[in-house]
Short mmCIF file of C-alpha atoms in Angstrom, two decimals:
data_model
loop_
_atom_site.label_atom_id
_atom_site.label_comp_id
_atom_site.label_asym_id
_atom_site.label_seq_id
_atom_site.Cartn_x
_atom_site.Cartn_y
_atom_site.Cartn_z
CA MET R 45 22.20 -23.16 16.49
CA HIS R 46 21.80 -19.69 17.94
CA SER R 47 20.70 -19.35 21.56
CA GLN R 48 17.08 -18.44 21.96
CA LYS R 49 16.25 -15.60 24.31
CA LEU R 50 13.56 -15.48 26.92
CA HIS R 51 12.03 -12.03 26.69
CA THR R 52 10.70 -10.69 29.96
CA SER R 53 9.65 -7.34 31.20
CA LEU R 54 11.46 -9.06 33.97
CA LYS R 55 36.18 -24.96 51.77
CA ARG R 56 38.74 -22.19 51.87
CA THR R 57 40.47 -20.83 54.99
CA PRO R 58 39.27 -17.27 55.56
CA ARG R 59 41.69 -14.41 55.95
CA PHE R 60 41.12 -11.17 57.77
CA SER R 61 41.20 -8.04 55.65
CA LYS R 62 44.44 -6.12 55.61
CA VAL R 63 43.61 -3.37 53.18
CA LYS R 64 46.14 -1.32 51.32
CA ILE R 65 44.45 1.39 49.28
CA SER R 66 46.38 3.37 46.69
CA PRO R 67 45.50 5.15 43.43
CA SER R 68 47.04 2.29 41.48
CA ASP R 69 44.87 -0.40 43.08
CA GLU R 70 43.51 -2.83 40.50
CA ALA R 71 40.99 -4.48 42.79
CA PHE R 72 37.53 -5.25 41.46
CA LEU R 73 35.83 -3.14 44.15
CA VAL R 74 37.52 -0.41 46.16
CA ILE R 75 35.88 1.45 49.04
CA LYS R 76 37.79 4.55 50.14
CA ASN R 77 37.20 6.50 53.33
CA LEU R 78 33.49 5.66 53.35
CA LYS R 79 31.47 7.60 55.92
CA LYS R 80 27.84 7.48 56.98
CA LYS R 81 26.20 9.24 59.90
CA ASP R 82 23.29 7.95 61.93
CA GLU R 83 19.76 9.16 61.16
CA HIS R 84 20.21 12.12 63.54
CA GLN R 85 23.37 13.19 61.66
CA LYS R 86 25.36 13.29 64.90
CA LYS R 87 27.59 10.21 64.90
CA ASN R 88 29.50 8.44 62.15
CA ILE R 89 28.39 4.80 62.04
CA LEU R 90 30.89 4.30 59.23
CA ASN R 91 33.96 6.36 60.03
CA GLY R 92 36.38 6.08 57.12
CA ILE R 93 35.99 2.51 55.85
CA ASN R 94 38.69 1.29 53.43
CA ILE R 95 38.21 -2.08 51.73
CA ALA R 96 39.64 -3.63 48.55
CA ILE R 97 37.97 -6.73 47.11
CA GLU R 98 39.33 -8.87 44.29
CA GLN R 99 37.09 -10.22 41.56
CA GLY R 100 35.76 -13.68 42.36
CA GLU R 101 36.13 -13.41 46.13
CA ILE R 102 33.45 -14.33 48.66
CA ILE R 103 33.64 -11.68 51.36
CA ALA R 104 31.92 -11.71 54.74
CA ILE R 105 31.49 -8.42 56.58
CA THR R 106 30.80 -9.09 60.25
CA GLY R 107 30.63 -7.33 63.59
CA LYS R 108 28.24 -6.56 66.40
CA GLU R 109 24.74 -5.15 65.98
CA ASN R 110 24.73 -1.63 64.49
CA SER R 111 28.38 -1.86 63.46
CA GLY R 112 27.56 -0.75 59.91
CA LYS R 113 27.66 -4.11 58.09
CA SER R 114 24.36 -3.63 56.31
CA LEU R 115 24.99 0.06 55.70
CA ILE R 116 27.95 -0.75 53.47
CA LEU R 117 25.85 -3.08 51.32
CA LYS R 118 22.98 -0.60 51.12
CA ILE R 119 25.33 2.16 49.98
CA ILE R 120 26.89 -0.09 47.34
CA ALA R 121 23.39 -1.04 46.16
CA GLY R 122 22.31 2.61 45.95
CA LEU R 123 19.66 2.24 48.65
CA LEU R 124 21.39 4.81 50.86
CA LYS R 125 23.57 7.82 50.07
CA GLU R 126 27.04 7.98 51.60
CA ASP R 127 28.09 11.06 53.58
CA GLY R 128 31.68 10.87 52.39
CA GLY R 129 34.20 8.73 50.57
CA SER R 130 33.87 6.77 47.35
CA ILE R 131 33.09 3.33 45.91
CA GLU R 132 34.75 2.12 42.72
CA ILE R 133 33.78 -0.97 40.76
CA GLU R 134 36.19 -1.87 37.98
CA ASP R 135 37.64 1.67 38.08
CA GLU R 136 34.24 3.33 37.77
CA VAL R 137 33.46 5.61 40.70
CA ILE R 138 29.79 4.76 41.10
CA THR R 139 29.35 7.22 43.96
CA ASP R 140 30.03 10.02 41.43
CA PHE R 141 27.18 8.92 39.16
CA ASP R 142 23.95 10.89 39.11
CA PHE R 143 20.83 9.05 40.28
CA LYS R 144 19.75 7.87 36.83
CA LYS R 145 23.19 6.63 35.76
CA ARG R 146 23.80 4.91 39.08
CA ASN R 147 20.40 3.21 38.98
CA GLU R 148 21.02 1.90 35.46
CA TYR R 149 24.49 0.69 36.41
CA LEU R 150 23.23 -1.13 39.49
CA LYS R 151 20.39 -2.86 37.62
CA LYS R 152 22.86 -4.29 35.11
CA ASN R 153 25.74 -5.16 37.40
CA ILE R 154 24.49 -5.98 40.90
CA GLY R 155 22.23 -8.75 42.15
CA PHE R 156 20.70 -8.55 45.63
CA LEU R 157 19.69 -11.52 47.74
CA SER R 158 16.61 -10.51 49.70
CA TYR R 159 15.57 -11.95 53.05
CA PRO R 160 13.12 -13.24 54.05
CA ILE R 161 12.91 -15.02 50.70
CA PHE R 162 9.83 -13.89 48.82
CA LEU R 163 8.05 -16.56 46.78
CA LYS R 164 4.51 -16.44 45.43
CA GLU R 165 3.12 -19.92 45.98
CA ASN R 166 0.49 -19.58 43.24
CA LEU R 167 3.22 -19.06 40.64
CA SER R 168 5.62 -21.58 39.14
CA ILE R 169 9.25 -21.62 40.18
CA MET R 170 10.13 -20.22 36.74
CA ASP R 171 7.81 -17.24 37.24
CA ASN R 172 9.19 -16.68 40.72
CA ILE R 173 12.72 -16.57 39.33
CA LEU R 174 11.65 -13.96 36.78
CA ILE R 175 9.65 -11.76 39.17
CA PRO R 176 12.34 -9.04 39.55
CA ASN R 177 12.47 -8.59 35.78
CA TYR R 178 8.80 -7.76 35.66
CA PHE R 179 9.49 -4.63 37.68
CA LEU R 180 12.34 -3.29 35.55
CA LYS R 181 11.46 -0.21 33.52
CA SER R 182 13.23 -1.58 30.45
CA TYR R 183 12.94 -5.04 28.91
CA ILE R 184 15.81 -7.44 29.44
CA ASP R 185 16.65 -10.35 27.18
CA ILE R 186 17.60 -13.48 29.07
CA GLU R 187 19.61 -16.10 27.25
CA GLU R 188 17.83 -19.43 27.41
CA ASP R 189 21.20 -21.19 27.63
CA ARG R 190 22.12 -19.13 30.69
CA LEU R 191 18.85 -19.92 32.41
CA LYS R 192 19.33 -23.62 31.68
CA SER R 193 22.88 -23.46 33.08
CA LEU R 194 21.64 -21.79 36.25
CA LEU R 195 18.86 -24.32 36.78
CA ASP R 196 21.24 -27.23 36.18
CA ALA R 197 23.93 -25.80 38.49
CA PHE R 198 21.47 -25.42 41.35
CA ASP R 199 19.55 -28.68 40.74
CA LEU R 200 16.27 -26.92 39.95
CA THR R 201 15.62 -28.13 36.38
CA ASP R 202 13.08 -30.78 37.34
CA LEU R 203 11.13 -28.33 39.52
CA ILE R 204 10.88 -25.40 37.14
CA ASN R 205 7.21 -25.80 36.17
CA GLN R 206 6.00 -26.73 39.64
CA LYS R 207 4.22 -24.30 41.92
CA ALA R 208 6.40 -22.81 44.63
CA THR R 209 4.80 -24.87 47.39
CA ASN R 210 6.21 -27.52 49.73
CA LEU R 211 9.79 -26.46 49.00
CA THR R 212 12.66 -27.20 51.35
CA SER R 213 14.62 -24.31 52.86
CA ASP R 214 17.59 -25.23 50.67
CA GLN R 215 15.47 -25.16 47.49
CA LYS R 216 14.15 -21.72 48.42
CA ARG R 217 17.70 -20.46 48.96
CA LYS R 218 18.76 -21.82 45.57
CA ILE R 219 15.84 -20.08 43.84
CA ASN R 220 16.86 -16.86 45.57
CA VAL R 221 20.42 -17.14 44.23
CA VAL R 222 19.29 -18.02 40.69
CA ARG R 223 16.98 -15.00 40.73
CA ALA R 224 19.90 -12.77 41.74
CA LEU R 225 22.12 -14.22 38.97
CA ILE R 226 19.60 -14.18 36.13
CA ASN R 227 20.74 -10.86 34.62
CA GLU R 228 24.46 -11.74 34.75
CA PRO R 229 25.55 -9.40 37.56
CA LYS R 230 29.20 -8.95 38.39
CA LEU R 231 28.47 -8.56 42.10
CA ILE R 232 26.03 -10.30 44.47
CA LEU R 233 25.10 -8.61 47.75
CA CYS R 234 23.56 -10.60 50.59
CA ASP R 235 22.36 -8.73 53.67
CA GLU R 236 21.94 -10.77 56.87
CA PRO R 237 20.74 -14.11 55.48
CA MET R 238 18.21 -15.72 57.77
CA LEU R 239 20.08 -18.76 58.96
CA GLU R 240 17.54 -21.44 59.79
CA ASN R 241 18.31 -23.75 62.68
CA GLU R 242 19.09 -26.85 60.67
CA ASP R 243 22.14 -29.04 60.20
CA GLY R 244 24.53 -27.94 57.49
CA VAL R 245 22.79 -24.63 56.75
CA PHE R 246 26.02 -22.58 56.90
CA GLU R 247 27.78 -24.91 54.47
CA ASN R 248 24.77 -25.07 52.12
CA ILE R 249 24.50 -21.29 51.85
CA MET R 250 28.22 -20.95 51.24
CA LYS R 251 28.07 -23.74 48.66
CA ASN R 252 25.50 -21.69 46.71
CA PHE R 253 27.82 -18.67 46.86
CA ARG R 254 30.70 -20.77 45.54
CA ILE R 255 28.59 -21.98 42.60
CA ALA R 256 27.73 -18.34 41.85
CA ARG R 257 31.43 -17.51 41.87
CA ASP R 258 32.98 -20.56 40.24
CA GLU R 259 30.42 -21.20 37.50
CA PHE R 260 28.98 -17.73 36.88
CA GLY R 261 31.84 -15.37 37.71
CA ALA R 262 30.13 -13.44 40.50
CA THR R 263 31.89 -11.71 43.37
CA VAL R 264 29.86 -12.12 46.58
CA ILE R 265 29.65 -9.84 49.62
CA VAL R 266 27.59 -11.00 52.59
CA ALA R 267 26.86 -9.06 55.78
CA THR R 268 26.30 -11.26 58.81
CA LYS R 269 26.55 -10.99 62.58
CA ASP R 270 27.25 -14.73 62.84
CA TYR R 271 31.01 -15.24 62.88
CA ASN R 272 30.71 -19.02 62.53
CA PHE R 273 29.09 -18.40 59.16
CA ALA R 274 31.42 -15.53 58.21
CA LYS R 275 34.57 -17.60 58.68
CA LEU R 276 33.54 -19.90 55.82
CA ALA R 277 34.11 -17.04 53.37
CA ASP R 278 37.38 -16.34 51.54
CA GLN R 279 37.94 -13.15 53.52
CA VAL R 280 36.43 -11.84 56.75
CA ILE R 281 36.13 -8.10 57.36
CA TYR R 282 35.35 -7.20 60.97
CA LEU R 283 33.77 -3.84 61.77
CA GLU R 284 34.01 -2.16 65.16
CA ASP R 285 33.38 1.47 66.13
CA GLY R 286 32.93 2.47 62.51
CA LYS R 287 36.29 1.08 61.40
CA VAL R 288 37.73 -2.09 59.91
CA ARG R 289 39.56 -3.96 62.68
CA TYR R 290 42.41 -6.37 61.91
#
């Protein structure tokens, strides 16, 4: 039987990054000499960042406040324009794309985990998962089998028709990840997750990332100032003074 489509207008030991960039690199994502000045255009917050990330890795970018962690994610996501350098994903230099081409590429290939988690309590969990698709300019077909796999993997199947009320923090985080995965992105970006003060929260968030990687093939990059959380990732990249420190 053919898959039906839902039609919408919708624990490893971490290692520190030791990046070797060369023209023959076959990494999934390669950042070369990335630069970004502050809003006054006087100081480089990012001062020649070089990072190579393999497909299927969970990467944590960490460092002190204003070290540029979030800037890297925002540039990858097309929310900010770099002042120099390049970003390649699967040998495509996305920083060379014009605005329209880059926007289309990002919509198809990158999922973004937003914080604080936005849920409309008057809508069902299903509708909340599909909210981002409602804002896309073009229709996207979602495979019903994929949606079922996502709901099963994150233990949300029995909740799908319920209103988004009285949910636990962990359930909200799972909905957030499913929403980011719904359009089959290759890359998930997570900027400063709000880490609630509850037992096991670090492990639960990282468990969701591992499901996204192991069962749905996503590479995950998370920016966080909390090193205790960062060290649960496969690789830790530490930023200081606009550079990657080893």
